Short mmCIF file of C-alpha atoms and ligand atoms in Angstrom, two decimals:
data_model
loop_
_atom_site.label_atom_id
_atom_site.label_comp_id
_atom_site.label_asym_id
_atom_site.label_seq_id
_atom_site.Cartn_x
_atom_site.Cartn_y
_atom_site.Cartn_z
CA UNK E 1 13.91 48.06 27.67
CA UNK E 2 11.03 50.15 26.36
CA UNK E 3 9.58 50.30 29.89
CA UNK E 4 12.73 52.12 31.09
CA UNK E 5 12.41 54.64 28.28
CA UNK E 6 8.72 55.23 28.99
CA UNK E 7 9.34 55.68 32.73
CA UNK E 8 12.28 58.00 32.09
CA UNK E 9 10.22 60.17 29.75
CA UNK E 10 7.38 60.37 32.29
CA UNK E 11 9.74 61.41 35.07
CA UNK E 12 11.60 63.91 32.87
CA UNK E 13 8.35 65.37 31.51
CA UNK E 14 7.22 66.15 35.06
CA UNK E 15 10.46 68.00 35.66
CA UNK E 16 10.13 69.81 32.34
CA UNK E 17 6.59 70.85 33.19
CA UNK E 18 7.68 72.27 36.55
CA UNK E 19 10.42 74.26 34.82
CA UNK E 20 8.12 75.92 32.28
CA UNK E 21 6.92 79.03 34.17
CA UNK E 22 10.30 80.78 34.04
CA UNK E 23 11.09 79.77 30.46
CA UNK E 24 8.39 81.41 28.36
CA UNK E 25 10.82 83.80 26.66
CA UNK E 26 12.47 83.37 23.27
CA UNK E 27 16.20 82.61 23.07
CA UNK E 28 18.16 84.20 20.23
CA UNK E 29 18.43 80.82 18.49
CA UNK E 30 16.43 79.00 15.78
CA UNK E 31 15.86 75.24 15.48
CA UNK E 32 17.02 73.33 12.34
CA UNK E 33 13.62 74.01 10.73
CA UNK E 34 14.14 77.78 11.06
CA UNK E 35 11.68 78.30 13.92
CA UNK E 36 12.43 80.54 16.91
CA UNK E 37 13.34 78.59 20.05
CA UNK E 38 11.99 79.31 23.50
CA UNK E 39 14.21 78.88 26.54
CA UNK E 40 11.81 76.02 27.41
CA UNK E 41 12.53 74.18 24.11
CA UNK E 42 16.28 74.13 24.79
CA UNK E 43 15.86 73.28 28.47
CA UNK E 44 13.59 70.31 27.70
CA UNK E 45 15.83 69.12 24.87
CA UNK E 46 18.91 69.04 27.12
CA UNK E 47 17.10 67.20 29.91
CA UNK E 48 15.73 64.52 27.58
CA UNK E 49 19.13 64.11 25.94
CA UNK E 50 20.87 63.54 29.30
CA UNK E 51 18.23 61.22 30.71
CA UNK E 52 17.61 59.10 27.60
CA UNK E 53 21.24 58.67 26.56
CA UNK E 54 22.02 57.48 30.09
CA UNK E 55 19.82 54.40 29.47
CA UNK E 56 21.78 51.31 28.37
CA UNK E 57 19.51 50.51 25.40
CA UNK E 58 19.57 54.00 23.87
CA UNK E 59 22.24 54.31 21.19
CA UNK E 60 21.28 57.71 19.78
CA UNK E 61 19.21 60.80 20.53
CA UNK E 62 17.85 63.07 17.81
CA UNK E 63 15.65 66.06 18.43
CA UNK E 64 13.67 68.62 16.52
CA UNK E 65 15.63 71.26 18.43
CA UNK E 66 19.13 70.26 17.26
CA UNK E 67 20.83 69.71 13.91
CA UNK E 68 22.93 66.65 14.72
CA UNK E 69 22.23 63.25 16.27
CA UNK E 70 24.02 62.58 19.57
CA UNK E 71 25.36 59.05 20.05
CA UNK E 72 26.15 56.92 23.09
CA UNK E 73 28.85 54.24 23.12
CA UNK E 74 26.44 51.30 23.42
CA UNK E 75 22.74 50.52 22.94
CA UNK E 76 20.58 49.52 19.98
CA UNK E 77 17.59 51.89 20.03
CA UNK E 78 17.38 55.27 18.30
CA UNK E 79 15.20 57.94 19.86
CA UNK E 80 13.58 60.86 18.03
CA UNK E 81 12.19 63.49 20.35
CA UNK E 82 10.11 66.63 19.96
CA UNK E 83 10.82 67.94 23.48
CA UNK E 84 7.99 70.51 23.42
CA UNK E 85 5.43 70.01 20.69
CA UNK E 86 3.19 73.05 20.41
CA UNK E 87 5.58 75.25 22.37
CA UNK E 88 4.09 78.41 20.87
CA UNK E 89 1.13 77.59 23.14
CA UNK E 90 3.34 78.38 26.14
CA UNK E 91 2.77 82.11 25.67
CA UNK E 92 -1.04 81.75 25.76
CA UNK E 93 -0.90 78.96 28.39
CA UNK E 94 -2.57 76.29 26.29
CA UNK E 95 -1.90 72.57 25.97
CA UNK E 96 1.41 71.21 24.70
CA UNK E 97 3.81 68.35 25.52
CA UNK E 98 6.51 65.92 24.40
CA UNK E 99 6.56 63.38 21.54
CA UNK E 100 8.86 60.40 21.35
CA UNK E 101 9.60 57.82 18.65
CA UNK E 102 11.77 54.80 19.49
CA UNK E 103 13.23 53.29 16.31
CA UNK E 104 15.21 50.07 15.90
CA UNK E 105 17.16 51.59 13.00
CA UNK E 106 19.47 54.62 12.84
CA UNK E 107 17.72 57.86 11.88
CA UNK E 108 16.34 58.96 9.55
CA UNK E 109 14.27 55.77 9.59
CA UNK E 110 10.95 54.58 8.23
CA UNK E 111 7.97 54.64 10.59
CA UNK E 112 7.86 50.88 10.12
CA UNK E 113 11.08 50.73 12.18
CA UNK E 114 9.28 52.16 15.24
CA UNK E 115 9.19 49.77 18.19
CA UNK E 116 7.35 52.23 20.40
CA UNK E 117 6.02 55.75 20.27
CA UNK E 118 4.57 58.01 22.91
CA UNK E 119 3.47 61.49 23.84
CA UNK E 120 3.11 63.28 27.15
CA UNK E 121 0.32 65.84 27.15
CA UNK E 122 0.49 68.84 29.49
CA UNK E 123 -3.19 69.65 29.84
CA UNK E 124 -5.09 70.38 33.05
CA UNK E 125 -3.50 67.10 34.11
CA UNK E 126 -0.47 65.32 32.64
CA UNK E 127 -1.22 62.19 30.64
CA UNK E 128 0.96 59.87 28.59
CA UNK E 129 -0.11 57.75 25.63
CA UNK E 130 2.18 54.89 24.59
CA UNK E 131 1.97 52.57 21.57
CA UNK E 132 4.00 49.40 21.94
CA UNK E 133 3.62 45.77 20.89
CA UNK E 134 0.33 46.35 19.10
CA UNK E 135 -1.56 48.18 21.84
CA UNK E 136 -2.01 51.74 23.01
CA UNK E 137 -2.11 52.53 26.73
CA UNK E 138 -3.08 55.82 28.34
CA UNK E 139 -1.57 56.79 31.69
CA UNK E 140 -1.91 59.66 34.12
CA UNK E 141 1.47 61.02 35.23
CA UNK E 142 1.57 62.07 38.89
CA UNK E 143 4.82 63.13 40.57
CA UNK E 144 6.69 61.60 37.64
CA UNK E 145 5.02 58.19 38.13
CA UNK E 146 2.70 56.42 35.69
CA UNK E 147 -0.77 55.13 36.52
CA UNK E 148 -2.72 53.27 33.82
CA UNK E 149 -6.10 54.81 33.03
CA UNK E 150 -6.99 53.06 29.74
CA UNK E 151 -5.64 49.78 28.46
CA UNK E 152 -6.01 48.95 24.78
CA UNK E 153 -7.13 52.43 23.82
CA UNK E 154 -8.94 52.52 20.48
CA UNK E 155 -10.50 55.30 18.43
CA UNK E 156 -14.27 55.54 18.89
CA UNK E 157 -16.11 54.20 15.81
CA UNK E 158 -18.24 57.29 15.30
CA UNK E 159 -16.09 60.34 14.57
CA UNK E 160 -16.98 63.64 16.29
CA UNK E 161 -14.14 66.20 15.94
CA UNK E 162 -11.77 67.63 13.33
CA UNK E 163 -8.80 69.98 13.50
CA UNK E 164 -6.84 71.23 10.47
CA UNK E 165 -3.67 73.35 10.64
CA UNK E 166 -2.39 76.00 8.25
CA UNK E 167 -4.26 79.03 6.91
CA UNK E 168 -7.33 78.28 4.78
CA UNK E 169 -6.20 80.52 1.84
CA UNK E 170 -2.96 78.51 1.76
CA UNK E 171 -4.72 75.12 1.54
CA UNK E 172 -4.74 73.43 -1.91
CA UNK E 173 -8.15 73.41 -3.65
CA UNK E 174 -8.64 69.64 -3.23
CA UNK E 175 -8.02 69.85 0.52
CA UNK E 176 -10.50 72.75 0.75
CA UNK E 177 -13.14 70.56 -0.92
CA UNK E 178 -12.49 67.80 1.63
CA UNK E 179 -12.57 70.25 4.55
CA UNK E 180 -15.88 71.70 3.31
CA UNK E 181 -17.49 68.27 3.54
CA UNK E 182 -15.89 67.36 6.89
CA UNK E 183 -17.04 70.59 8.54
CA UNK E 184 -20.64 69.71 7.69
CA UNK E 185 -20.26 66.44 9.63
CA UNK E 186 -17.92 67.07 12.58
CA UNK E 187 -17.16 69.69 15.26
CA UNK E 188 -14.08 71.90 14.99
CA UNK E 189 -11.45 71.34 17.70
CA UNK E 190 -8.12 73.03 16.92
CA UNK E 191 -5.74 74.20 19.61
CA UNK E 192 -2.44 74.54 17.73
CA UNK E 193 -0.45 71.75 19.40
CA UNK E 194 -0.47 68.56 17.36
CA UNK E 195 -0.49 66.15 20.27
CA UNK E 196 -3.34 67.97 22.00
CA UNK E 197 -5.37 68.03 18.79
CA UNK E 198 -4.61 64.37 18.07
CA UNK E 199 -5.55 63.51 21.65
CA UNK E 200 -9.01 64.92 20.92
CA UNK E 201 -9.24 62.59 17.93
CA UNK E 202 -8.16 59.59 20.01
CA UNK E 203 -10.71 60.51 22.67
CA UNK E 204 -13.74 61.40 20.53
CA UNK E 205 -12.92 60.02 17.05
CA UNK E 206 -12.42 62.21 14.01
CA UNK E 207 -9.55 63.57 11.95
CA UNK E 208 -6.52 65.80 12.47
CA UNK E 209 -4.50 67.20 9.59
CA UNK E 210 -1.62 69.55 8.97
CA UNK E 211 -1.91 69.31 5.19
CA UNK E 212 0.34 70.25 2.29
CA UNK E 213 0.14 74.00 1.79
CA UNK E 214 0.41 75.94 -1.48
CA UNK E 215 3.36 77.84 -0.01
CA UNK E 216 4.87 74.72 1.52
CA UNK E 217 4.00 71.49 -0.34
CA UNK E 218 5.52 69.30 2.40
CA UNK E 219 3.42 70.94 5.13
CA UNK E 220 4.87 71.93 8.49
CA UNK E 221 5.26 68.82 10.62
CA UNK E 222 8.39 66.68 10.67
CA UNK E 223 8.33 63.01 9.70
CA UNK E 224 10.81 61.56 12.23
CA UNK E 225 9.68 63.58 15.26
CA UNK E 226 5.95 64.14 14.68
CA UNK E 227 4.47 62.36 11.64
CA UNK E 228 5.80 58.85 12.27
CA UNK E 229 5.21 58.60 16.05
CA UNK E 230 1.70 60.03 15.83
CA UNK E 231 0.82 57.78 12.87
CA UNK E 232 2.14 54.77 14.81
CA UNK E 233 -0.05 55.66 17.81
CA UNK E 234 -3.20 56.32 15.75
CA UNK E 235 -2.76 53.22 13.56
CA UNK E 236 -2.10 51.04 16.62
CA UNK E 237 -5.32 52.44 18.12
CA UNK E 238 -7.25 51.21 15.06
CA UNK E 239 -7.14 54.42 13.02
CA UNK E 240 -5.28 55.37 9.86
CA UNK E 241 -2.64 57.86 8.71
CA UNK E 242 -1.71 59.34 5.36
CA UNK E 243 0.65 61.77 3.68
CA UNK E 244 -2.09 62.16 1.07
CA UNK E 245 -1.24 58.94 -0.82
CA UNK E 246 -0.01 56.31 1.61
CA UNK E 247 0.38 55.56 5.29
CA UNK E 248 2.89 57.91 6.92
CA UNK E 249 4.68 54.79 8.17
CA UNK E 250 5.50 53.92 4.53
CA UNK E 251 7.00 57.31 3.62
CA UNK E 252 10.65 57.05 2.57
CA UNK E 253 12.91 58.81 5.04
CA UNK E 254 15.35 61.09 3.21
CA UNK E 255 16.62 63.47 5.86
CA UNK E 256 16.38 63.91 9.61
CA UNK E 257 14.37 67.14 9.59
CA UNK E 258 12.20 66.44 6.51
CA UNK E 259 8.61 67.66 6.63
CA UNK E 260 5.53 65.75 5.57
CA UNK E 261 1.80 66.43 5.19
CA UNK E 262 0.08 64.73 8.15
CA UNK E 263 -3.47 63.36 8.20
CA UNK E 264 -4.57 60.94 10.96
CA UNK E 265 -7.91 59.70 12.25
CA UNK E 266 -10.71 57.23 11.70
CA UNK E 267 -10.06 54.96 8.72
CA UNK E 268 -13.14 56.08 6.78
CA UNK E 269 -12.12 59.75 7.02
CA UNK E 270 -8.55 59.03 5.88
CA UNK E 271 -9.82 56.90 2.98
CA UNK E 272 -12.06 59.76 1.88
CA UNK E 273 -9.14 62.18 2.23
CA UNK E 274 -6.95 60.08 -0.08
CA UNK E 275 -9.77 59.92 -2.65
CA UNK E 276 -10.27 63.69 -2.40
CA UNK E 277 -6.56 64.40 -2.91
CA UNK E 278 -6.24 62.02 -5.87
P1 FDP N 1 4.62 74.60 17.47
O1 FDP N 1 5.16 75.26 16.24
O2 FDP N 1 3.96 75.54 18.42
O3 FDP N 1 5.63 73.68 18.15
O4 FDP N 1 5.20 71.53 14.63
C1 FDP N 1 4.85 72.15 15.75
C2 FDP N 1 3.46 72.72 15.90
O5 FDP N 1 3.42 73.61 16.97
C3 FDP N 1 2.41 71.61 16.07
O6 FDP N 1 2.35 71.11 17.38
C4 FDP N 1 1.12 72.26 15.67
O7 FDP N 1 0.16 71.34 15.20
C5 FDP N 1 1.57 73.21 14.59
O8 FDP N 1 2.99 73.42 14.76
C6 FDP N 1 0.83 74.52 14.68
O9 FDP N 1 1.09 75.29 13.60
P2 FDP N 1 0.19 76.60 13.24
O10 FDP N 1 0.64 77.67 14.17
O11 FDP N 1 0.53 76.87 11.82
O12 FDP N 1 -1.26 76.24 13.45
#
């Protein structure tokens, strides 16, 4: 049941959060995307693997921090986890957290195969946002337990904030043109952890992007672990997502660790983005 998965992630996230202070150092390893791993990344990954694969419905566990998918003997759901999204914020003690996508097909899968998606945000308090069965719910997590704070969360109609990742000189010219217009209309809010920046968009309305870069045409974020779950949450909350041409949920999955340009937010801002990138 999805409820079991959500409760397990909330309980595990609380444990992960408590274990962070002593794990702010880099291990000697790199993740499959070539990024340095913190002790905290590996610790969180192992905890989520153990806890989620122990659930009867979970057939497989894939993570941004490991090359291969780990399988259980039974189950029918396939979990993609970014155990610590924004973990470079651990050094500067800024927001970060966990992202989860629950797919009904083996990975790599289309975002349309998501049955639920969620993130746990480690801010001044711990919150969890879950998209499931057409609605988004926001919870506060206290002592590993969930308490609903907002049912049927939707994006505010009037957008207020924007946050764009990547270095400006590395942005393609058409994205720069779009950004120049958006910055005349909205307030900049960029903290360097996708879920924290998207949480600002869900709270105040606006747009988050980690666009295609000149040096990296597929951008930085990963489709299975970041792009799809966050698009599922934002679209379920009444917003839109795009890889520049189409909804992220319609992007063809080719490999487990594939990257994708990510743009999510109020529909009108995503429509204008797609026109600008045409
Ligand atoms: P991090 O590397 O710290 O885990 O894909 C991960 C991510 O953070 C996102 O959470 C964040 O939006 C992005 O990378 C930040 O990248 P920049 O440092 O290039 O801004």
